[in-house]
Amino acid sequence: DINEISLYTITVRCRQVFEQEIQNMSFGTIIKKLRRERDLTQEELAETLSISPQAVSRWETEAAMPDISLLPTLCNYFSVLADMLLGIDTEKKREKMKEILDEAGKYSSRGYYDKAVEILSAGLREYPDSFAVMRDFMYARYWQYNNDKSQIKFRDEAVKLGETILAKSTDDSLRESAIQILCFSYRDKG
C-alpha cells in the first residue's frame, strides 16, 4: 500500500535527521531532547521509569548518569538504540576504522611494517574490540618477525592476537586469516 510505504519512508527519514542532530550531544542533552519531543516533564518521565524527578534532572544537567539497568528501558521507551542514546556514532566509528586499516595497509603493502604497526597500535587503543584492526596488526607483527627472526616478541604478539581473534570473533574471514598466520607462527615456534 502506497500510504504505508510513505509513512515508513517519513519515519525512516525523521530517524535519520534525529541521528544526525544528536551526533555530538551529551547523554543529558539527548535525554532532554527526547523528553521534550514527547512533550513530557521531568516528573512524567521519572514516574514512567519509577525513579525520582531529581534523577532525571541530574541526568539532564550531566551531574549523574542513569543506572546501566535503565538503558534498555530508556531505549525501548524512546525507540532508540543504546548507541544513539549514549552518543556513539557507529557509522563514524566504521569510517574511522576503515581509514586506520587503509592507512596501515599503504605502509604494509610496501614493506614498512614498523609504520603500519604504529598506526594499527594506535587503532587498537582507540578500538580495542575491532577484530579487523587486530588481524592487520597480527599480519604486520608477523612480517616484522619474518624480516628479523631475532624479534621473537613480534611472533609471540602475532600469536596472541590470532588466538584472541579465534576465541572471540565470529567473522569467518577474520578467523581464516588468523588461522593462516597462526599456522606460520606455530611452525616457526617449533
Coordinates of N, CA and C in Angstrom, one line a residue:
D1 N 0.8 -1.2 0.0 CA 0.0 0.0 0.0 C 0.9 1.2 0.0
I2 N 0.6 2.2 -0.8 CA 1.4 3.4 -1.0 C 1.4 4.3 0.3
N3 N 0.4 4.3 1.0 CA 0.3 5.1 2.3 C 1.3 4.5 3.3
E4 N 1.4 3.2 3.4 CA 2.3 2.5 4.3 C 3.7 2.8 3.9
I5 N 4.0 2.7 2.7 CA 5.4 3.0 2.2 C 5.8 4.4 2.5
S6 N 4.9 5.4 2.2 CA 5.1 6.8 2.5 C 5.4 7.0 4.0
L7 N 4.5 6.4 4.8 CA 4.7 6.6 6.3 C 6.0 6.0 6.7
Y8 N 6.3 4.8 6.2 CA 7.6 4.2 6.5 C 8.8 5.1 6.1
T9 N 8.7 5.6 4.9 CA 9.8 6.5 4.4 C 9.9 7.7 5.3
I10 N 8.8 8.3 5.6 CA 8.9 9.5 6.5 C 9.5 9.2 7.9
T11 N 9.0 8.0 8.4 CA 9.6 7.6 9.7 C 11.1 7.4 9.7
V12 N 11.5 6.7 8.6 CA 13.0 6.4 8.5 C 13.7 7.7 8.3
R13 N 13.2 8.6 7.5 CA 13.9 9.9 7.3 C 13.9 10.8 8.6
C14 N 12.9 10.8 9.3 CA 12.9 11.5 10.6 C 13.9 11.0 11.6
R15 N 14.0 9.6 11.6 CA 15.0 9.0 12.5 C 16.4 9.4 12.0
Q16 N 16.7 9.4 10.7 CA 18.0 9.8 10.2 C 18.3 11.2 10.6
V17 N 17.4 12.1 10.5 CA 17.6 13.5 10.8 C 17.9 13.6 12.3
F18 N 17.1 12.9 13.1 CA 17.4 12.9 14.6 C 18.8 12.4 14.9
E19 N 19.2 11.3 14.2 CA 20.5 10.7 14.5 C 21.6 11.7 14.1
Q20 N 21.4 12.5 13.1 CA 22.4 13.5 12.7 C 22.4 14.6 13.7
E21 N 21.3 15.0 14.2 CA 21.2 16.1 15.2 C 21.9 15.7 16.5
I22 N 21.9 14.5 16.9 CA 22.4 14.1 18.3 C 23.8 13.6 18.2
Q23 N 24.5 13.6 17.1 CA 25.8 13.0 17.0 C 26.8 13.6 18.0
N24 N 26.8 14.8 18.2 CA 27.8 15.4 19.2 C 27.2 15.9 20.5
M25 N 26.0 15.4 20.8 CA 25.3 15.7 22.0 C 25.8 14.8 23.2
S26 N 25.7 15.4 24.4 CA 25.9 14.6 25.6 C 24.7 13.7 25.9
F27 N 24.8 12.8 26.8 CA 23.7 11.9 27.2 C 22.6 12.8 27.8
G28 N 22.9 13.7 28.6 CA 21.9 14.6 29.3 C 21.1 15.4 28.2
T29 N 21.8 15.9 27.3 CA 21.2 16.7 26.2 C 20.3 15.8 25.4
I30 N 20.7 14.6 25.1 CA 19.9 13.7 24.3 C 18.6 13.3 25.1
I31 N 18.7 13.0 26.4 CA 17.6 12.7 27.2 C 16.6 13.9 27.2
K32 N 17.1 15.0 27.4 CA 16.3 16.2 27.4 C 15.5 16.4 26.1
K33 N 16.3 16.3 25.0 CA 15.7 16.4 23.7 C 14.6 15.4 23.4
L34 N 14.8 14.1 23.8 CA 13.8 13.0 23.6 C 12.6 13.3 24.5
R35 N 12.9 13.7 25.7 CA 11.8 14.0 26.6 C 10.9 15.1 26.1
R36 N 11.5 16.2 25.6 CA 10.8 17.3 25.1 C 10.0 17.0 23.8
E37 N 10.6 16.1 23.0 CA 9.9 15.7 21.8 C 8.6 15.0 22.1
R38 N 8.6 14.3 23.2 CA 7.4 13.6 23.7 C 6.5 14.5 24.5
D39 N 6.9 15.7 24.7 CA 6.2 16.7 25.5 C 5.9 16.3 26.9
L40 N 7.0 15.7 27.5 CA 7.0 15.2 28.9 C 7.7 16.2 29.8
T41 N 7.2 16.2 31.0 CA 8.0 16.9 32.1 C 9.0 15.9 32.6
Q42 N 9.9 16.4 33.4 CA 10.9 15.5 34.1 C 10.1 14.6 35.0
E43 N 9.1 15.2 35.7 CA 8.3 14.4 36.6 C 7.6 13.2 35.9
E44 N 7.0 13.5 34.7 CA 6.3 12.5 34.0 C 7.3 11.4 33.5
L45 N 8.4 11.7 33.1 CA 9.4 10.7 32.7 C 9.8 9.9 33.9
A46 N 10.1 10.6 35.0 CA 10.5 9.9 36.2 C 9.5 8.9 36.7
E47 N 8.2 9.3 36.6 CA 7.1 8.4 37.0 C 7.1 7.2 36.1
T48 N 7.2 7.4 34.8 CA 7.2 6.3 33.9 C 8.3 5.3 34.2
L49 N 9.5 5.8 34.6 CA 10.7 5.0 34.8 C 10.8 4.5 36.3
S50 N 9.8 4.9 37.1 CA 9.8 4.6 38.6 C 11.1 5.1 39.2
I51 N 11.5 6.3 39.0 CA 12.6 7.0 39.6 C 12.2 8.3 40.1
S52 N 13.1 9.0 40.7 CA 12.7 10.4 41.2 C 12.9 11.4 40.1
P53 N 12.2 12.5 40.1 CA 12.4 13.6 39.2 C 13.8 14.2 39.3
Q54 N 14.3 14.1 40.5 CA 15.7 14.7 40.7 C 16.7 13.8 39.9
A55 N 16.4 12.6 39.8 CA 17.4 11.7 39.0 C 17.4 12.2 37.5
V56 N 16.2 12.4 37.0 CA 16.1 12.9 35.6 C 16.8 14.2 35.4
S57 N 16.6 15.1 36.4 CA 17.2 16.4 36.4 C 18.8 16.3 36.4
R58 N 19.3 15.4 37.3 CA 20.7 15.2 37.3 C 21.3 14.6 36.0
W59 N 20.5 13.8 35.3 CA 21.0 13.3 34.0 C 21.1 14.4 33.0
E60 N 20.0 15.3 33.0 CA 20.0 16.3 32.0 C 21.0 17.4 32.3
T61 N 21.4 17.6 33.5 CA 22.4 18.6 33.8 C 23.8 18.0 33.9
E62 N 23.9 16.7 33.5 CA 25.2 16.0 33.5 C 25.8 15.8 34.8
A63 N 25.0 15.9 35.9 CA 25.5 15.7 37.2 C 25.6 14.2 37.6
A64 N 24.9 13.4 36.8 CA 24.9 11.9 37.0 C 24.4 11.2 35.8
M65 N 24.7 9.9 35.8 CA 24.2 9.0 34.7 C 23.2 8.0 35.3
P66 N 22.3 7.5 34.4 CA 21.4 6.5 35.0 C 22.1 5.2 35.3
D67 N 21.5 4.4 36.1 CA 22.0 3.1 36.4 C 21.9 2.3 35.0
I68 N 22.9 1.5 34.8 CA 23.0 0.8 33.5 C 21.8 0.0 33.2
S69 N 21.2 -0.5 34.3 CA 20.0 -1.4 34.1 C 18.8 -0.6 33.5
L70 N 18.8 0.7 33.5 CA 17.8 1.5 32.9 C 17.9 1.7 31.5
L71 N 19.1 1.5 30.9 CA 19.4 1.8 29.5 C 18.4 1.0 28.6
P72 N 18.1 -0.3 28.7 CA 17.2 -0.9 27.9 C 15.8 -0.3 28.0
T73 N 15.4 0.1 29.2 CA 14.1 0.7 29.3 C 14.0 2.0 28.6
L74 N 15.1 2.8 28.8 CA 15.1 4.1 28.1 C 15.1 4.0 26.6
C75 N 15.9 3.0 26.1 CA 15.9 2.8 24.7 C 14.6 2.4 24.1
N76 N 13.9 1.4 24.8 CA 12.6 1.0 24.4 C 11.6 2.1 24.5
Y77 N 11.6 2.9 25.6 CA 10.6 3.9 25.7 C 10.7 5.0 24.6
F78 N 12.0 5.4 24.3 CA 12.2 6.4 23.3 C 12.4 5.9 21.9
S79 N 12.3 4.5 21.8 CA 12.5 3.9 20.5 C 13.9 4.3 19.8
V80 N 14.9 4.2 20.6 CA 16.3 4.5 20.1 C 17.2 3.3 20.4
L81 N 18.3 3.2 19.7 CA 19.3 2.3 20.1 C 20.2 2.8 21.2
A82 N 20.8 2.0 21.9 CA 21.7 2.4 23.0 C 22.9 3.3 22.5
D83 N 23.4 2.9 21.3 CA 24.5 3.7 20.7 C 24.0 5.2 20.5
M84 N 22.8 5.3 20.0 CA 22.3 6.7 19.9 C 22.1 7.4 21.2
L85 N 21.5 6.7 22.1 CA 21.3 7.3 23.5 C 22.6 7.7 24.1
L86 N 23.6 6.9 23.9 CA 24.9 7.2 24.5 C 25.8 8.1 23.7
G87 N 25.3 8.5 22.5 CA 26.0 9.4 21.6 C 27.2 8.8 20.9
I88 N 27.0 7.5 20.7 CA 28.1 6.7 19.9 C 27.7 6.7 18.5
D89 N 28.5 7.2 17.6 CA 28.2 7.3 16.2 C 28.9 6.1 15.5
T90 N 28.1 5.0 15.3 CA 28.7 3.8 14.8 C 29.2 3.9 13.3
E91 N 28.5 4.7 12.5 CA 28.9 4.9 11.2 C 30.3 5.7 11.2
K92 N 30.4 6.6 12.0 CA 31.7 7.4 12.1 C 32.8 6.4 12.6
K93 N 32.5 5.5 13.5 CA 33.4 4.6 14.0 C 33.9 3.6 12.9
R94 N 32.9 3.1 12.1 CA 33.3 2.3 10.9 C 34.2 3.0 9.9
E95 N 33.9 4.3 9.7 CA 34.7 5.1 8.7 C 36.1 5.3 9.3
K96 N 36.2 5.6 10.6 CA 37.5 5.8 11.2 C 38.3 4.5 11.2
M97 N 37.7 3.4 11.5 CA 38.4 2.1 11.4 C 38.9 1.8 10.0
K98 N 38.1 2.1 9.0 CA 38.5 1.9 7.6 C 39.7 2.8 7.3
E99 N 39.7 4.0 7.7 CA 40.8 4.9 7.5 C 42.1 4.3 8.1
I100 N 42.0 3.8 9.3 CA 43.1 3.2 10.0 C 43.7 2.1 9.2
L101 N 42.8 1.2 8.8 CA 43.2 0.0 8.0 C 43.8 0.4 6.7
D102 N 43.2 1.3 6.0 CA 43.7 1.8 4.7 C 45.1 2.4 4.8
E103 N 45.2 3.3 5.8 CA 46.5 3.9 6.0 C 47.6 2.9 6.4
A104 N 47.3 2.0 7.3 CA 48.3 1.0 7.7 C 48.6 0.1 6.5
G105 N 47.6 -0.2 5.7 CA 47.7 -1.1 4.5 C 48.7 -0.5 3.5
K106 N 48.7 0.8 3.4 CA 49.6 1.5 2.4 C 51.0 1.3 2.8
Y107 N 51.3 1.3 4.1 CA 52.7 1.0 4.6 C 53.0 -0.5 4.5
S108 N 52.1 -1.3 5.0 CA 52.4 -2.8 5.0 C 52.6 -3.3 3.5
S109 N 51.8 -2.8 2.6 CA 52.0 -3.3 1.2 C 53.3 -2.9 0.6
R110 N 54.0 -1.9 1.2 CA 55.3 -1.5 0.7 C 56.5 -2.0 1.6
G111 N 56.1 -2.8 2.6 CA 57.1 -3.4 3.5 C 57.5 -2.5 4.7
Y112 N 56.8 -1.4 4.9 CA 57.1 -0.6 6.0 C 56.2 -1.0 7.2
Y113 N 56.6 -2.2 7.8 CA 55.8 -2.8 8.8 C 55.9 -2.0 10.1
D114 N 57.0 -1.4 10.4 CA 57.1 -0.6 11.7 C 56.0 0.5 11.7
K115 N 55.9 1.2 10.5 CA 54.9 2.3 10.5 C 53.5 1.8 10.5
A116 N 53.3 0.6 9.9 CA 51.9 0.0 9.9 C 51.6 -0.4 11.3
V117 N 52.6 -0.9 12.0 CA 52.3 -1.3 13.4 C 52.0 -0.1 14.3
E118 N 52.7 1.0 14.1 CA 52.5 2.2 14.8 C 51.0 2.7 14.6
I119 N 50.6 2.7 13.4 CA 49.2 3.1 13.1 C 48.2 2.1 13.7
L120 N 48.4 0.8 13.5 CA 47.5 -0.2 14.0 C 47.5 -0.3 15.5
S121 N 48.6 0.0 16.1 CA 48.7 0.0 17.6 C 47.8 1.1 18.1
A122 N 47.9 2.3 17.5 CA 47.0 3.4 17.9 C 45.6 3.1 17.7
G123 N 45.3 2.4 16.5 CA 43.9 2.0 16.2 C 43.4 1.0 17.2
L124 N 44.2 0.1 17.7 CA 43.7 -0.8 18.7 C 43.5 -0.1 20.1
R125 N 44.2 0.9 20.4 CA 44.0 1.6 21.6 C 42.6 2.3 21.5
E126 N 42.3 2.8 20.3 CA 41.0 3.6 20.1 C 39.9 2.6 20.0
Y127 N 40.1 1.5 19.3 CA 39.0 0.5 19.0 C 39.5 -0.9 19.5
P128 N 39.6 -1.2 20.8 CA 40.2 -2.5 21.2 C 39.3 -3.7 20.9
D129 N 38.1 -3.4 20.4 CA 37.2 -4.6 20.1 C 37.2 -4.8 18.6
S130 N 38.0 -4.1 17.8 CA 38.0 -4.3 16.3 C 38.9 -5.5 15.9
F131 N 38.2 -6.6 15.5 CA 39.0 -7.7 15.1 C 39.7 -7.5 13.8
A132 N 39.2 -6.6 12.9 CA 39.8 -6.3 11.7 C 41.2 -5.6 11.9
V133 N 41.2 -4.6 12.9 CA 42.4 -4.0 13.2 C 43.4 -5.0 13.8
M134 N 42.8 -5.9 14.7 CA 43.7 -6.9 15.3 C 44.3 -7.8 14.2
R135 N 43.5 -8.2 13.3 CA 44.0 -9.0 12.2 C 45.2 -8.4 11.4
D136 N 45.0 -7.1 11.0 CA 46.0 -6.4 10.3 C 47.2 -6.2 11.2
F137 N 47.0 -5.9 12.4 CA 48.1 -5.8 13.4 C 48.9 -7.1 13.5
M138 N 48.2 -8.2 13.5 CA 48.8 -9.5 13.6 C 49.6 -9.8 12.4
Y139 N 49.1 -9.5 11.2 CA 49.9 -9.6 10.0 C 51.2 -8.8 10.0
A140 N 51.0 -7.5 10.4 CA 52.2 -6.7 10.4 C 53.2 -7.2 11.4
R141 N 52.8 -7.6 12.6 CA 53.7 -8.1 13.6 C 54.4 -9.4 13.1
Y142 N 53.7 -10.2 12.4 CA 54.3 -11.5 11.9 C 55.3 -11.1 10.9
W143 N 55.0 -10.2 10.0 CA 56.0 -9.9 8.9 C 57.2 -9.1 9.5
Q144 N 57.0 -8.4 10.6 CA 58.2 -7.8 11.3 C 59.1 -8.9 11.7
Y145 N 58.5 -9.9 12.3 CA 59.2 -11.1 12.8 C 59.9 -11.8 11.7
N146 N 59.2 -12.0 10.6 CA 59.7 -12.7 9.4 C 60.9 -12.0 8.8
N147 N 60.9 -10.7 8.9 CA 62.1 -10.0 8.4 C 63.3 -9.9 9.3
D148 N 63.0 -10.2 10.6 CA 64.1 -10.2 11.6 C 63.7 -11.3 12.6
K149 N 64.2 -12.5 12.4 CA 63.8 -13.7 13.2 C 64.3 -13.6 14.7
S150 N 65.2 -12.6 15.0 CA 65.6 -12.4 16.4 C 64.5 -11.7 17.2
Q151 N 63.5 -11.2 16.5 CA 62.4 -10.4 17.2 C 61.2 -11.4 17.5
I152 N 61.5 -12.4 18.4 CA 60.6 -13.4 18.8 C 59.3 -12.7 19.4
K153 N 59.5 -11.6 20.1 CA 58.3 -10.9 20.7 C 57.3 -10.6 19.7
F154 N 57.7 -10.2 18.4 CA 56.8 -9.9 17.4 C 55.9 -11.1 17.0
R155 N 56.6 -12.3 16.9 CA 55.9 -13.5 16.5 C 54.9 -13.9 17.7
D156 N 55.4 -13.7 18.9 CA 54.5 -14.1 20.0 C 53.3 -13.2 20.1
E157 N 53.5 -11.9 19.8 CA 52.4 -11.0 19.8 C 51.4 -11.3 18.7
A158 N 51.9 -11.7 17.5 CA 51.0 -12.1 16.4 C 50.2 -13.4 16.9
V159 N 50.8 -14.3 17.6 CA 50.1 -15.5 18.1 C 49.0 -15.1 19.1
K160 N 49.4 -14.2 20.0 CA 48.4 -13.8 21.0 C 47.2 -13.1 20.3
L161 N 47.4 -12.3 19.3 CA 46.3 -11.6 18.6 C 45.5 -12.6 17.8
G162 N 46.2 -13.6 17.2 CA 45.4 -14.6 16.4 C 44.6 -15.5 17.3
E163 N 45.1 -15.8 18.5 CA 44.3 -16.6 19.4 C 43.1 -15.8 20.0
T164 N 43.3 -14.5 20.1 CA 42.2 -13.7 20.6 C 41.1 -13.7 19.5
I165 N 41.5 -13.5 18.2 CA 40.5 -13.5 17.1 C 39.8 -14.8 17.1
L166 N 40.5 -15.9 17.2 CA 39.8 -17.2 17.1 C 38.8 -17.4 18.3
A167 N 39.2 -16.9 19.5 CA 38.4 -17.1 20.7 C 37.1 -16.2 20.7
K168 N 37.3 -15.0 20.1 CA 36.2 -14.0 20.3 C 35.4 -13.6 19.0
S169 N 36.1 -13.7 17.8 CA 35.4 -13.2 16.6 C 34.5 -14.3 16.0
T170 N 33.4 -13.9 15.4 CA 32.5 -14.8 14.7 C 32.6 -14.6 13.2
D171 N 33.5 -13.7 12.8 CA 33.6 -13.5 11.4 C 34.6 -14.5 10.8
D172 N 34.0 -15.4 9.9 CA 34.8 -16.5 9.3 C 36.0 -16.0 8.5
S173 N 35.9 -14.9 7.8 CA 37.0 -14.4 7.1 C 38.2 -14.0 8.0
L174 N 37.8 -13.3 9.0 CA 38.9 -12.9 10.0 C 39.5 -14.1 10.7
R175 N 38.7 -15.0 11.0 CA 39.2 -16.2 11.7 C 40.1 -17.0 10.7
E176 N 39.7 -17.1 9.5 CA 40.6 -17.8 8.5 C 41.9 -17.1 8.3
S177 N 41.9 -15.8 8.3 CA 43.2 -15.0 8.2 C 44.0 -15.3 9.4
A178 N 43.4 -15.3 10.6 CA 44.2 -15.6 11.8 C 44.8 -17.0 11.8
I179 N 44.0 -17.9 11.4 CA 44.5 -19.3 11.3 C 45.7 -19.4 10.4
Q180 N 45.7 -18.7 9.3 CA 46.8 -18.7 8.3 C 48.1 -18.3 9.0
I181 N 48.0 -17.1 9.6 CA 49.2 -16.6 10.3 C 49.6 -17.4 11.5
L182 N 48.6 -18.0 12.2 CA 48.9 -18.8 13.3 C 49.7 -20.1 12.9
C183 N 49.3 -20.6 11.7 CA 50.0 -21.8 11.2 C 51.4 -21.5 11.0
F184 N 51.7 -20.4 10.3 CA 53.1 -20.0 10.1 C 53.8 -19.7 11.4
S185 N 53.2 -19.1 12.3 CA 53.8 -18.7 13.6 C 54.1 -20.0 14.4
Y186 N 53.1 -20.9 14.5 CA 53.4 -22.1 15.2 C 54.5 -23.0 14.6
R187 N 54.5 -23.0 13.2 CA 55.6 -23.7 12.5 C 57.0 -23.1 12.9
D188 N 57.1 -21.8 12.9 CA 58.3 -21.1 13.3 C 58.7 -21.3 14.7
K189 N 57.7 -21.4 15.6 CA 57.9 -21.6 17.0 C 58.4 -23.0 17.3
G190 N 58.0 -23.9 16.5 CA 58.5 -25.3 16.7 C 57.7 -26.2 17.5

